[in-house]
Amino acid sequence: MWVIENRQYLGEVDSWSRAEQFGDGVFETLLVSDGVARALSLHAKRLEHGLRCLKIPPPVENLQHMLSGYVDNMVESSGLRNGVLKVMVSRAKSARGYAYDAQAEPCIVVFFSSYQAPKNEFYEQGINVQICSTQCSIQQQLAGLKHLNRLENVLAKSELHSDCFEGLMGNYLGFVVEGTMSNVFFEKGDVLYTPELSLSGVAGIMRSLIMAYCRRKGIALHITHIKMDALPQFDSAFVCNSVMGLLPIKKIKDKPMAIGKLTRQLQMAIRSGEIYA
């Protein structure tokens, strides 16, 4: 096939990136702190799970060792000891069409960049969150995966008002799913609630760490379907991901939220590193 890219004629090629053609792959985004990647084993396990679900052969047998090697290489090459590592693994390049060679070796692209954390006041006072009109598709085969098809998140992110740091996305059934770049938890009394992700959404690494912490500490946690119109019943809420950590929510749409005791406890566990134990 013959290719023109950005008005430049490239001539004849045998194949092209399936990540670019179809979003055919998965990715991991790791926080690197003082030269060490946080929650490395969990990222490796999720990467392995995603590749298996998409029937993409793993590029190496030991994915954790692969990720660790990329961290070391990028830290040494860039001179940065703190930043964000993004690793994309996509199905092997192919010509036009959805068919693929199941045995072909996948493609890997790695980015490493500096990271500017959210403002301190967001961690202490909380953030404003709006409800996005863009919905998460329901697709059980892809639910939970951090796959490369992120158009819904891109569109939802573009909706955010200037005074809102994050937006919540639901599905057509009216259930809360996730934030545009985060998972969400709600607090009521001494109980935490987080959306069940069997229909759609990304099963985030920080979400997994918080769930494990709750089990260790005996904190009641309900993983369940939560209706958008039920949000006013909760006392407090927060969003989280593996890069920014945990941000309390001070307002969802027009409803003010308090910052709960469990929210503060989890913040402290993340800051101290206890959450990673």
PDB file of C-alpha atoms in Angstrom:
ATOM      1  CA  MET A   1       0.000   0.000   0.000  1.00  0.00           C
ATOM      2  CA  TRP A   2       1.064   3.596  -0.591  1.00  0.00           C
ATOM      3  CA  VAL A   3       1.061   6.239   2.128  1.00  0.00           C
ATOM      4  CA  ILE A   4       0.814  10.011   2.493  1.00  0.00           C
ATOM      5  CA  GLU A   5       1.359  11.308   6.025  1.00  0.00           C
ATOM      6  CA  ASN A   6       0.978  14.985   6.920  1.00  0.00           C
ATOM      7  CA  ARG A   7       1.029  15.885   3.200  1.00  0.00           C
ATOM      8  CA  GLN A   8       4.305  14.041   2.698  1.00  0.00           C
ATOM      9  CA  TYR A   9       4.361  11.134   0.256  1.00  0.00           C
ATOM     10  CA  LEU A  10       6.111   8.192   1.920  1.00  0.00           C
ATOM     11  CA  GLY A  11       5.852   5.759  -0.952  1.00  0.00           C
ATOM     12  CA  GLU A  12       4.955   2.095  -0.704  1.00  0.00           C
ATOM     13  CA  VAL A  13       4.938   0.315   2.660  1.00  0.00           C
ATOM     14  CA  ASP A  14       4.054  -3.229   3.660  1.00  0.00           C
ATOM     15  CA  SER A  15       2.358  -2.366   6.941  1.00  0.00           C
ATOM     16  CA  TRP A  16       1.424   0.359   9.411  1.00  0.00           C
ATOM     17  CA  SER A  17       0.949   0.641  13.168  1.00  0.00           C
ATOM     18  CA  ARG A  18      -2.261  -1.000  14.363  1.00  0.00           C
ATOM     19  CA  ALA A  19      -2.176   1.277  17.399  1.00  0.00           C
ATOM     20  CA  GLU A  20      -2.582   4.179  14.990  1.00  0.00           C
ATOM     21  CA  GLN A  21      -5.027   2.413  12.671  1.00  0.00           C
ATOM     22  CA  PHE A  22      -7.316   0.782  15.237  1.00  0.00           C
ATOM     23  CA  GLY A  23      -6.152   1.516  18.784  1.00  0.00           C
ATOM     24  CA  ASP A  24      -5.296  -2.190  18.853  1.00  0.00           C
ATOM     25  CA  GLY A  25      -3.352  -2.504  22.085  1.00  0.00           C
ATOM     26  CA  VAL A  26      -3.007  -1.604  25.743  1.00  0.00           C
ATOM     27  CA  PHE A  27      -0.898   0.789  27.776  1.00  0.00           C
ATOM     28  CA  GLU A  28       0.382   1.430  31.279  1.00  0.00           C
ATOM     29  CA  THR A  29       1.192   4.772  32.904  1.00  0.00           C
ATOM     30  CA  LEU A  30       3.640   4.498  35.802  1.00  0.00           C
ATOM     31  CA  LEU A  31       4.682   7.089  38.353  1.00  0.00           C
ATOM     32  CA  VAL A  32       8.472   7.136  38.750  1.00  0.00           C
ATOM     33  CA  SER A  33       9.623   8.568  42.077  1.00  0.00           C
ATOM     34  CA  ASP A  34      13.336   8.949  42.851  1.00  0.00           C
ATOM     35  CA  GLY A  35      14.140   6.565  40.019  1.00  0.00           C
ATOM     36  CA  VAL A  36      11.737   3.831  41.143  1.00  0.00           C
ATOM     37  CA  ALA A  37       8.374   2.957  39.581  1.00  0.00           C
ATOM     38  CA  ARG A  38       5.482   2.754  42.020  1.00  0.00           C
ATOM     39  CA  ALA A  39       3.311  -0.403  42.048  1.00  0.00           C
ATOM     40  CA  LEU A  40       5.457  -2.001  39.344  1.00  0.00           C
ATOM     41  CA  SER A  41       4.162  -5.545  39.886  1.00  0.00           C
ATOM     42  CA  LEU A  42       0.522  -4.438  39.622  1.00  0.00           C
ATOM     43  CA  HIS A  43       1.201  -2.602  36.374  1.00  0.00           C
ATOM     44  CA  ALA A  44       2.901  -5.709  34.988  1.00  0.00           C
ATOM     45  CA  LYS A  45      -0.031  -7.922  36.000  1.00  0.00           C
ATOM     46  CA  ARG A  46      -2.573  -5.573  34.428  1.00  0.00           C
ATOM     47  CA  LEU A  47      -0.494  -5.362  31.253  1.00  0.00           C
ATOM     48  CA  GLU A  48      -0.354  -9.156  31.077  1.00  0.00           C
ATOM     49  CA  HIS A  49      -4.114  -9.388  31.635  1.00  0.00           C
ATOM     50  CA  GLY A  50      -4.849  -6.804  28.945  1.00  0.00           C
ATOM     51  CA  LEU A  51      -2.647  -8.517  26.380  1.00  0.00           C
ATOM     52  CA  ARG A  52      -4.249 -11.870  27.139  1.00  0.00           C
ATOM     53  CA  CYS A  53      -7.770 -10.463  26.764  1.00  0.00           C
ATOM     54  CA  LEU A  54      -6.887  -8.883  23.409  1.00  0.00           C
ATOM     55  CA  LYS A  55      -5.054 -12.051  22.300  1.00  0.00           C
ATOM     56  CA  ILE A  56      -1.804 -10.162  21.774  1.00  0.00           C
ATOM     57  CA  PRO A  57       1.271 -12.308  22.492  1.00  0.00           C
ATOM     58  CA  PRO A  58       3.408 -10.788  25.270  1.00  0.00           C
ATOM     59  CA  PRO A  59       6.656  -9.269  23.979  1.00  0.00           C
ATOM     60  CA  VAL A  60       8.680 -10.991  26.724  1.00  0.00           C
ATOM     61  CA  GLU A  61       8.038 -13.668  29.330  1.00  0.00           C
ATOM     62  CA  ASN A  62       8.729 -11.408  32.321  1.00  0.00           C
ATOM     63  CA  LEU A  63       6.775  -8.176  31.830  1.00  0.00           C
ATOM     64  CA  GLN A  64       7.739  -6.786  35.228  1.00  0.00           C
ATOM     65  CA  HIS A  65      11.420  -7.108  34.347  1.00  0.00           C
ATOM     66  CA  MET A  66      10.705  -5.428  30.998  1.00  0.00           C
ATOM     67  CA  LEU A  67       8.966  -2.469  32.652  1.00  0.00           C
ATOM     68  CA  SER A  68      11.729  -2.148  35.237  1.00  0.00           C
ATOM     69  CA  GLY A  69      14.295  -2.071  32.449  1.00  0.00           C
ATOM     70  CA  TYR A  70      12.452   0.725  30.667  1.00  0.00           C
ATOM     71  CA  VAL A  71      12.350   2.733  33.898  1.00  0.00           C
ATOM     72  CA  ASP A  72      16.092   2.332  34.465  1.00  0.00           C
ATOM     73  CA  ASN A  73      16.893   3.126  30.838  1.00  0.00           C
ATOM     74  CA  MET A  74      14.734   6.250  30.714  1.00  0.00           C
ATOM     75  CA  VAL A  75      15.939   7.572  34.073  1.00  0.00           C
ATOM     76  CA  GLU A  76      19.547   7.173  32.989  1.00  0.00           C
ATOM     77  CA  SER A  77      19.005   8.567  29.482  1.00  0.00           C
ATOM     78  CA  SER A  78      16.907  11.571  30.508  1.00  0.00           C
ATOM     79  CA  GLY A  79      18.619  12.497  33.749  1.00  0.00           C
ATOM     80  CA  LEU A  80      15.158  12.715  35.351  1.00  0.00           C
ATOM     81  CA  ARG A  81      14.555  10.709  38.511  1.00  0.00           C
ATOM     82  CA  ASN A  82      10.915  11.753  38.826  1.00  0.00           C
ATOM     83  CA  GLY A  83       8.365  11.563  36.055  1.00  0.00           C
ATOM     84  CA  VAL A  84       5.779   9.464  34.254  1.00  0.00           C
ATOM     85  CA  LEU A  85       6.568   6.433  32.104  1.00  0.00           C
ATOM     86  CA  LYS A  86       4.007   5.443  29.485  1.00  0.00           C
ATOM     87  CA  VAL A  87       4.377   2.038  27.838  1.00  0.00           C
ATOM     88  CA  MET A  88       2.171   1.143  24.868  1.00  0.00           C
ATOM     89  CA  VAL A  89       2.060  -2.433  23.577  1.00  0.00           C
ATOM     90  CA  SER A  90       0.114  -2.912  20.356  1.00  0.00           C
ATOM     91  CA  ARG A  91      -0.479  -5.771  17.969  1.00  0.00           C
ATOM     92  CA  ALA A  92       2.125  -6.227  15.243  1.00  0.00           C
ATOM     93  CA  LYS A  93       1.954  -3.840  12.289  1.00  0.00           C
ATOM     94  CA  SER A  94      -0.289  -4.878   9.427  1.00  0.00           C
ATOM     95  CA  ALA A  95      -1.707  -3.690   6.143  1.00  0.00           C
ATOM     96  CA  ARG A  96      -5.217  -2.247   5.841  1.00  0.00           C
ATOM     97  CA  GLY A  97      -7.954  -4.436   7.339  1.00  0.00           C
ATOM     98  CA  TYR A  98      -8.792  -5.913  10.724  1.00  0.00           C
ATOM     99  CA  ALA A  99      -7.232  -9.358  10.180  1.00  0.00           C
ATOM    100  CA  TYR A 100      -3.888  -9.981  11.886  1.00  0.00           C
ATOM    101  CA  ASP A 101      -1.099 -12.498  12.302  1.00  0.00           C
ATOM    102  CA  ALA A 102      -1.716 -13.998  15.736  1.00  0.00           C
ATOM    103  CA  GLN A 103       1.922 -15.051  16.155  1.00  0.00           C
ATOM    104  CA  ALA A 104       3.621 -11.824  15.052  1.00  0.00           C
ATOM    105  CA  GLU A 105       5.655  -9.977  17.675  1.00  0.00           C
ATOM    106  CA  PRO A 106       3.884  -6.911  19.109  1.00  0.00           C
ATOM    107  CA  CYS A 107       5.114  -3.333  18.877  1.00  0.00           C
ATOM    108  CA  ILE A 108       6.264  -1.380  21.940  1.00  0.00           C
ATOM    109  CA  VAL A 109       6.505   2.397  22.301  1.00  0.00           C
ATOM    110  CA  VAL A 110       7.760   4.000  25.524  1.00  0.00           C
ATOM    111  CA  PHE A 111       7.516   7.652  26.602  1.00  0.00           C
ATOM    112  CA  PHE A 112       9.067   9.257  29.672  1.00  0.00           C
ATOM    113  CA  SER A 113       8.197  12.786  30.710  1.00  0.00           C
ATOM    114  CA  SER A 114       8.432  15.124  33.665  1.00  0.00           C
ATOM    115  CA  TYR A 115       5.350  15.457  35.845  1.00  0.00           C
ATOM    116  CA  GLN A 116       3.724  18.463  37.457  1.00  0.00           C
ATOM    117  CA  ALA A 117       1.470  17.333  40.295  1.00  0.00           C
ATOM    118  CA  PRO A 118      -1.885  19.066  40.900  1.00  0.00           C
ATOM    119  CA  LYS A 119      -1.880  22.118  43.155  1.00  0.00           C
ATOM    120  CA  ASN A 120      -1.449  21.454  46.878  1.00  0.00           C
ATOM    121  CA  GLU A 121      -4.770  23.160  47.555  1.00  0.00           C
ATOM    122  CA  PHE A 122      -6.523  20.474  45.501  1.00  0.00           C
ATOM    123  CA  TYR A 123      -5.204  17.799  47.863  1.00  0.00           C
ATOM    124  CA  GLU A 124      -6.107  19.795  50.967  1.00  0.00           C
ATOM    125  CA  GLN A 125      -9.355  21.547  49.991  1.00  0.00           C
ATOM    126  CA  GLY A 126     -10.633  19.296  47.218  1.00  0.00           C
ATOM    127  CA  ILE A 127     -11.632  19.778  43.589  1.00  0.00           C
ATOM    128  CA  ASN A 128     -14.765  20.634  41.651  1.00  0.00           C
ATOM    129  CA  VAL A 129     -16.154  17.809  39.528  1.00  0.00           C
ATOM    130  CA  GLN A 130     -18.829  17.986  36.856  1.00  0.00           C
ATOM    131  CA  ILE A 131     -21.007  15.320  35.248  1.00  0.00           C
ATOM    132  CA  CYS A 132     -19.997  14.708  31.630  1.00  0.00           C
ATOM    133  CA  SER A 133     -22.555  14.120  28.900  1.00  0.00           C
ATOM    134  CA  THR A 134     -20.145  11.796  27.064  1.00  0.00           C
ATOM    135  CA  GLN A 135     -20.863   8.270  28.246  1.00  0.00           C
ATOM    136  CA  CYS A 136     -18.769   5.130  28.612  1.00  0.00           C
ATOM    137  CA  SER A 137     -19.718   2.409  26.153  1.00  0.00           C
ATOM    138  CA  ILE A 138     -20.879  -0.901  27.561  1.00  0.00           C
ATOM    139  CA  GLN A 139     -18.586  -3.661  26.302  1.00  0.00           C
ATOM    140  CA  GLN A 140     -17.933  -6.480  28.740  1.00  0.00           C
ATOM    141  CA  GLN A 141     -15.021  -7.912  26.743  1.00  0.00           C
ATOM    142  CA  LEU A 142     -13.107  -4.650  27.171  1.00  0.00           C
ATOM    143  CA  ALA A 143     -14.377  -3.634  30.616  1.00  0.00           C
ATOM    144  CA  GLY A 144     -11.553  -2.999  33.061  1.00  0.00           C
ATOM    145  CA  LEU A 145      -8.840  -2.921  30.386  1.00  0.00           C
ATOM    146  CA  LYS A 146      -6.561   0.065  29.832  1.00  0.00           C
ATOM    147  CA  HIS A 147      -6.790  -0.283  26.071  1.00  0.00           C
ATOM    148  CA  LEU A 148      -5.730   2.299  23.506  1.00  0.00           C
ATOM    149  CA  ASN A 149      -9.276   3.236  22.454  1.00  0.00           C
ATOM    150  CA  ARG A 150      -9.731   6.316  24.644  1.00  0.00           C
ATOM    151  CA  LEU A 151     -11.928   8.525  22.448  1.00  0.00           C
ATOM    152  CA  GLU A 152     -14.697   8.634  25.049  1.00  0.00           C
ATOM    153  CA  ASN A 153     -12.264  10.006  27.619  1.00  0.00           C
ATOM    154  CA  VAL A 154     -10.913  12.548  25.132  1.00  0.00           C
ATOM    155  CA  LEU A 155     -14.413  13.829  24.361  1.00  0.00           C
ATOM    156  CA  ALA A 156     -15.437  13.874  28.025  1.00  0.00           C
ATOM    157  CA  LYS A 157     -12.268  15.759  28.978  1.00  0.00           C
ATOM    158  CA  SER A 158     -13.056  18.413  26.373  1.00  0.00           C
ATOM    159  CA  GLU A 159     -16.352  19.151  28.170  1.00  0.00           C
ATOM    160  CA  LEU A 160     -14.746  20.256  31.434  1.00  0.00           C
ATOM    161  CA  HIS A 161     -15.424  23.795  32.578  1.00  0.00           C
ATOM    162  CA  SER A 162     -12.461  25.928  33.578  1.00  0.00           C
ATOM    163  CA  ASP A 163     -13.289  25.589  37.288  1.00  0.00           C
ATOM    164  CA  CYS A 164     -13.583  21.781  37.185  1.00  0.00           C
ATOM    165  CA  PHE A 165     -10.510  19.589  37.522  1.00  0.00           C
ATOM    166  CA  GLU A 166     -12.292  16.348  36.672  1.00  0.00           C
ATOM    167  CA  GLY A 167     -15.549  15.019  35.270  1.00  0.00           C
ATOM    168  CA  LEU A 168     -17.559  11.898  36.042  1.00  0.00           C
ATOM    169  CA  MET A 169     -18.665   9.606  33.237  1.00  0.00           C
ATOM    170  CA  GLY A 170     -21.616   7.243  33.344  1.00  0.00           C
ATOM    171  CA  ASN A 171     -23.219   4.786  30.944  1.00  0.00           C
ATOM    172  CA  TYR A 172     -26.616   4.674  29.259  1.00  0.00           C
ATOM    173  CA  LEU A 173     -28.026   2.652  32.159  1.00  0.00           C
ATOM    174  CA  GLY A 174     -27.472   5.667  34.401  1.00  0.00           C
ATOM    175  CA  PHE A 175     -24.635   4.152  36.446  1.00  0.00           C
ATOM    176  CA  VAL A 176     -21.488   6.036  37.456  1.00  0.00           C
ATOM    177  CA  VAL A 177     -18.421   4.448  35.838  1.00  0.00           C
ATOM    178  CA  GLU A 178     -15.297   6.579  36.348  1.00  0.00           C
ATOM    179  CA  GLY A 179     -13.661   9.958  35.898  1.00  0.00           C
ATOM    180  CA  THR A 180     -12.165  11.068  32.603  1.00  0.00           C
ATOM    181  CA  MET A 181      -8.723  10.072  33.933  1.00  0.00           C
ATOM    182  CA  SER A 182      -9.481   8.500  37.287  1.00  0.00           C
ATOM    183  CA  ASN A 183     -11.527   6.088  39.346  1.00  0.00           C
ATOM    184  CA  VAL A 184     -14.005   7.407  41.880  1.00  0.00           C
ATOM    185  CA  PHE A 185     -14.936   6.409  45.434  1.00  0.00           C
ATOM    186  CA  PHE A 186     -17.781   7.629  47.623  1.00  0.00           C
ATOM    187  CA  GLU A 187     -17.944   7.737  51.404  1.00  0.00           C
ATOM    188  CA  LYS A 188     -20.985   7.445  53.662  1.00  0.00           C
ATOM    189  CA  GLY A 189     -20.494   6.990  57.371  1.00  0.00           C
ATOM    190  CA  ASP A 190     -17.711   4.441  57.825  1.00  0.00           C
ATOM    191  CA  VAL A 191     -18.277   2.760  54.463  1.00  0.00           C
ATOM    192  CA  LEU A 192     -16.643   3.310  51.073  1.00  0.00           C
ATOM    193  CA  TYR A 193     -18.365   2.667  47.750  1.00  0.00           C
ATOM    194  CA  THR A 194     -16.858   2.429  44.275  1.00  0.00           C
ATOM    195  CA  PRO A 195     -18.452   1.597  40.900  1.00  0.00           C
ATOM    196  CA  GLU A 196     -18.517  -1.986  39.712  1.00  0.00           C
ATOM    197  CA  LEU A 197     -16.609  -2.164  36.402  1.00  0.00           C
ATOM    198  CA  SER A 198     -17.888  -5.333  34.726  1.00  0.00           C
ATOM    199  CA  LEU A 199     -19.625  -3.357  31.964  1.00  0.00           C
ATOM    200  CA  SER A 200     -17.133  -0.585  31.188  1.00  0.00           C
ATOM    201  CA  GLY A 201     -14.361   1.559  32.607  1.00  0.00           C
ATOM    202  CA  VAL A 202     -10.708   1.072  33.548  1.00  0.00           C
ATOM    203  CA  ALA A 203      -9.701  -0.927  36.619  1.00  0.00           C
ATOM    204  CA  GLY A 204      -7.073   1.518  37.857  1.00  0.00           C
ATOM    205  CA  ILE A 205      -3.947   0.603  39.798  1.00  0.00           C
ATOM    206  CA  MET A 206      -4.613   3.092  42.615  1.00  0.00           C
ATOM    207  CA  ARG A 207      -8.160   1.739  42.811  1.00  0.00           C
ATOM    208  CA  SER A 208      -6.696  -1.750  43.302  1.00  0.00           C
ATOM    209  CA  LEU A 209      -4.268  -0.489  45.949  1.00  0.00           C
ATOM    210  CA  ILE A 210      -7.073   1.229  47.859  1.00  0.00           C
ATOM    211  CA  MET A 211      -9.226  -1.891  47.719  1.00  0.00           C
ATOM    212  CA  ALA A 212      -6.334  -3.988  49.075  1.00  0.00           C
ATOM    213  CA  TYR A 213      -5.675  -1.426  51.825  1.00  0.00           C
ATOM    214  CA  CYS A 214      -9.328  -1.541  52.866  1.00  0.00           C
ATOM    215  CA  ARG A 215      -9.165  -5.328  53.148  1.00  0.00           C
ATOM    216  CA  ARG A 216      -6.031  -5.133  55.319  1.00  0.00           C
ATOM    217  CA  LYS A 217      -7.484  -2.459  57.592  1.00  0.00           C
ATOM    218  CA  GLY A 218     -10.989  -3.887  57.832  1.00  0.00           C
ATOM    219  CA  ILE A 219     -12.576  -0.859  56.150  1.00  0.00           C
ATOM    220  CA  ALA A 220     -15.998  -1.672  54.725  1.00  0.00           C
ATOM    221  CA  LEU A 221     -15.967  -1.293  50.942  1.00  0.00           C
ATOM    222  CA  HIS A 222     -18.886  -1.971  48.617  1.00  0.00           C
ATOM    223  CA  ILE A 223     -18.123  -2.490  44.923  1.00  0.00           C
ATOM    224  CA  THR A 224     -21.490  -1.936  43.323  1.00  0.00           C
ATOM    225  CA  HIS A 225     -23.493  -0.192  40.628  1.00  0.00           C
ATOM    226  CA  ILE A 226     -24.122   3.415  41.690  1.00  0.00           C
ATOM    227  CA  LYS A 227     -26.803   5.500  40.016  1.00  0.00           C
ATOM    228  CA  MET A 228     -25.909   9.049  39.008  1.00  0.00           C
ATOM    229  CA  ASP A 229     -29.065  10.333  40.677  1.00  0.00           C
ATOM    230  CA  ALA A 230     -27.994   8.661  43.958  1.00  0.00           C
ATOM    231  CA  LEU A 231     -24.863  10.801  44.380  1.00  0.00           C
ATOM    232  CA  PRO A 232     -26.503  13.341  46.740  1.00  0.00           C
ATOM    233  CA  GLN A 233     -26.870  10.622  49.399  1.00  0.00           C
ATOM    234  CA  PHE A 234     -23.098  10.361  49.911  1.00  0.00           C
ATOM    235  CA  ASP A 235     -21.215  12.451  52.475  1.00  0.00           C
ATOM    236  CA  SER A 236     -17.930  12.728  50.588  1.00  0.00           C
ATOM    237  CA  ALA A 237     -16.065  11.449  47.555  1.00  0.00           C
ATOM    238  CA  PHE A 238     -12.653  11.357  45.916  1.00  0.00           C
ATOM    239  CA  VAL A 239     -10.993  10.521  42.612  1.00  0.00           C
ATOM    240  CA  CYS A 240      -7.704   8.691  42.240  1.00  0.00           C
ATOM    241  CA  ASN A 241      -5.157   7.314  39.828  1.00  0.00           C
ATOM    242  CA  SER A 242      -1.649   5.916  40.098  1.00  0.00           C
ATOM    243  CA  VAL A 243       0.058   9.156  39.034  1.00  0.00           C
ATOM    244  CA  MET A 244      -1.716  11.941  40.937  1.00  0.00           C
ATOM    245  CA  GLY A 245      -2.737   9.814  43.922  1.00  0.00           C
ATOM    246  CA  LEU A 246      -5.988  10.830  45.637  1.00  0.00           C
ATOM    247  CA  LEU A 247      -7.881  14.107  45.309  1.00  0.00           C
ATOM    248  CA  PRO A 248     -10.904  14.836  47.522  1.00  0.00           C
ATOM    249  CA  ILE A 249     -14.008  16.209  45.837  1.00  0.00           C
ATOM    250  CA  LYS A 250     -15.432  19.397  47.327  1.00  0.00           C
ATOM    251  CA  LYS A 251     -18.305  19.732  44.872  1.00  0.00           C
ATOM    252  CA  ILE A 252     -20.028  17.456  42.345  1.00  0.00           C
ATOM    253  CA  LYS A 253     -22.070  19.547  39.965  1.00  0.00           C
ATOM    254  CA  ASP A 254     -23.934  21.809  42.431  1.00  0.00           C
ATOM    255  CA  LYS A 255     -23.661  19.598  45.522  1.00  0.00           C
ATOM    256  CA  PRO A 256     -20.991  20.534  48.104  1.00  0.00           C
ATOM    257  CA  MET A 257     -19.134  17.559  49.582  1.00  0.00           C
ATOM    258  CA  ALA A 258     -17.300  17.312  52.890  1.00  0.00           C
ATOM    259  CA  ILE A 259     -13.871  15.688  53.043  1.00  0.00           C
ATOM    260  CA  GLY A 260     -14.399  12.438  54.905  1.00  0.00           C
ATOM    261  CA  LYS A 261     -12.359  10.680  57.565  1.00  0.00           C
ATOM    262  CA  LEU A 262     -11.622   7.690  55.331  1.00  0.00           C
ATOM    263  CA  THR A 263     -10.586   9.992  52.503  1.00  0.00           C
ATOM    264  CA  ARG A 264      -7.994  11.642  54.751  1.00  0.00           C
ATOM    265  CA  GLN A 265      -6.815   8.264  56.045  1.00  0.00           C
ATOM    266  CA  LEU A 266      -6.228   7.035  52.505  1.00  0.00           C
ATOM    267  CA  GLN A 267      -4.420  10.242  51.580  1.00  0.00           C
ATOM    268  CA  MET A 268      -2.039   9.709  54.480  1.00  0.00           C
ATOM    269  CA  ALA A 269      -1.498   6.078  53.485  1.00  0.00           C
ATOM    270  CA  ILE A 270      -0.523   7.168  49.971  1.00  0.00           C
ATOM    271  CA  ARG A 271       1.808   9.919  51.183  1.00  0.00           C
ATOM    272  CA  SER A 272       3.546   7.625  53.672  1.00  0.00           C
ATOM    273  CA  GLY A 273       3.844   4.785  51.167  1.00  0.00           C
ATOM    274  CA  GLU A 274       1.772   2.446  53.343  1.00  0.00           C
ATOM    275  CA  ILE A 275      -0.721   2.010  50.509  1.00  0.00           C
ATOM    276  CA  TYR A 276       1.974   0.177  48.498  1.00  0.00           C
ATOM    277  CA  ALA A 277       2.738  -2.371  51.231  1.00  0.00           C
TER     278      ALA A 277
END
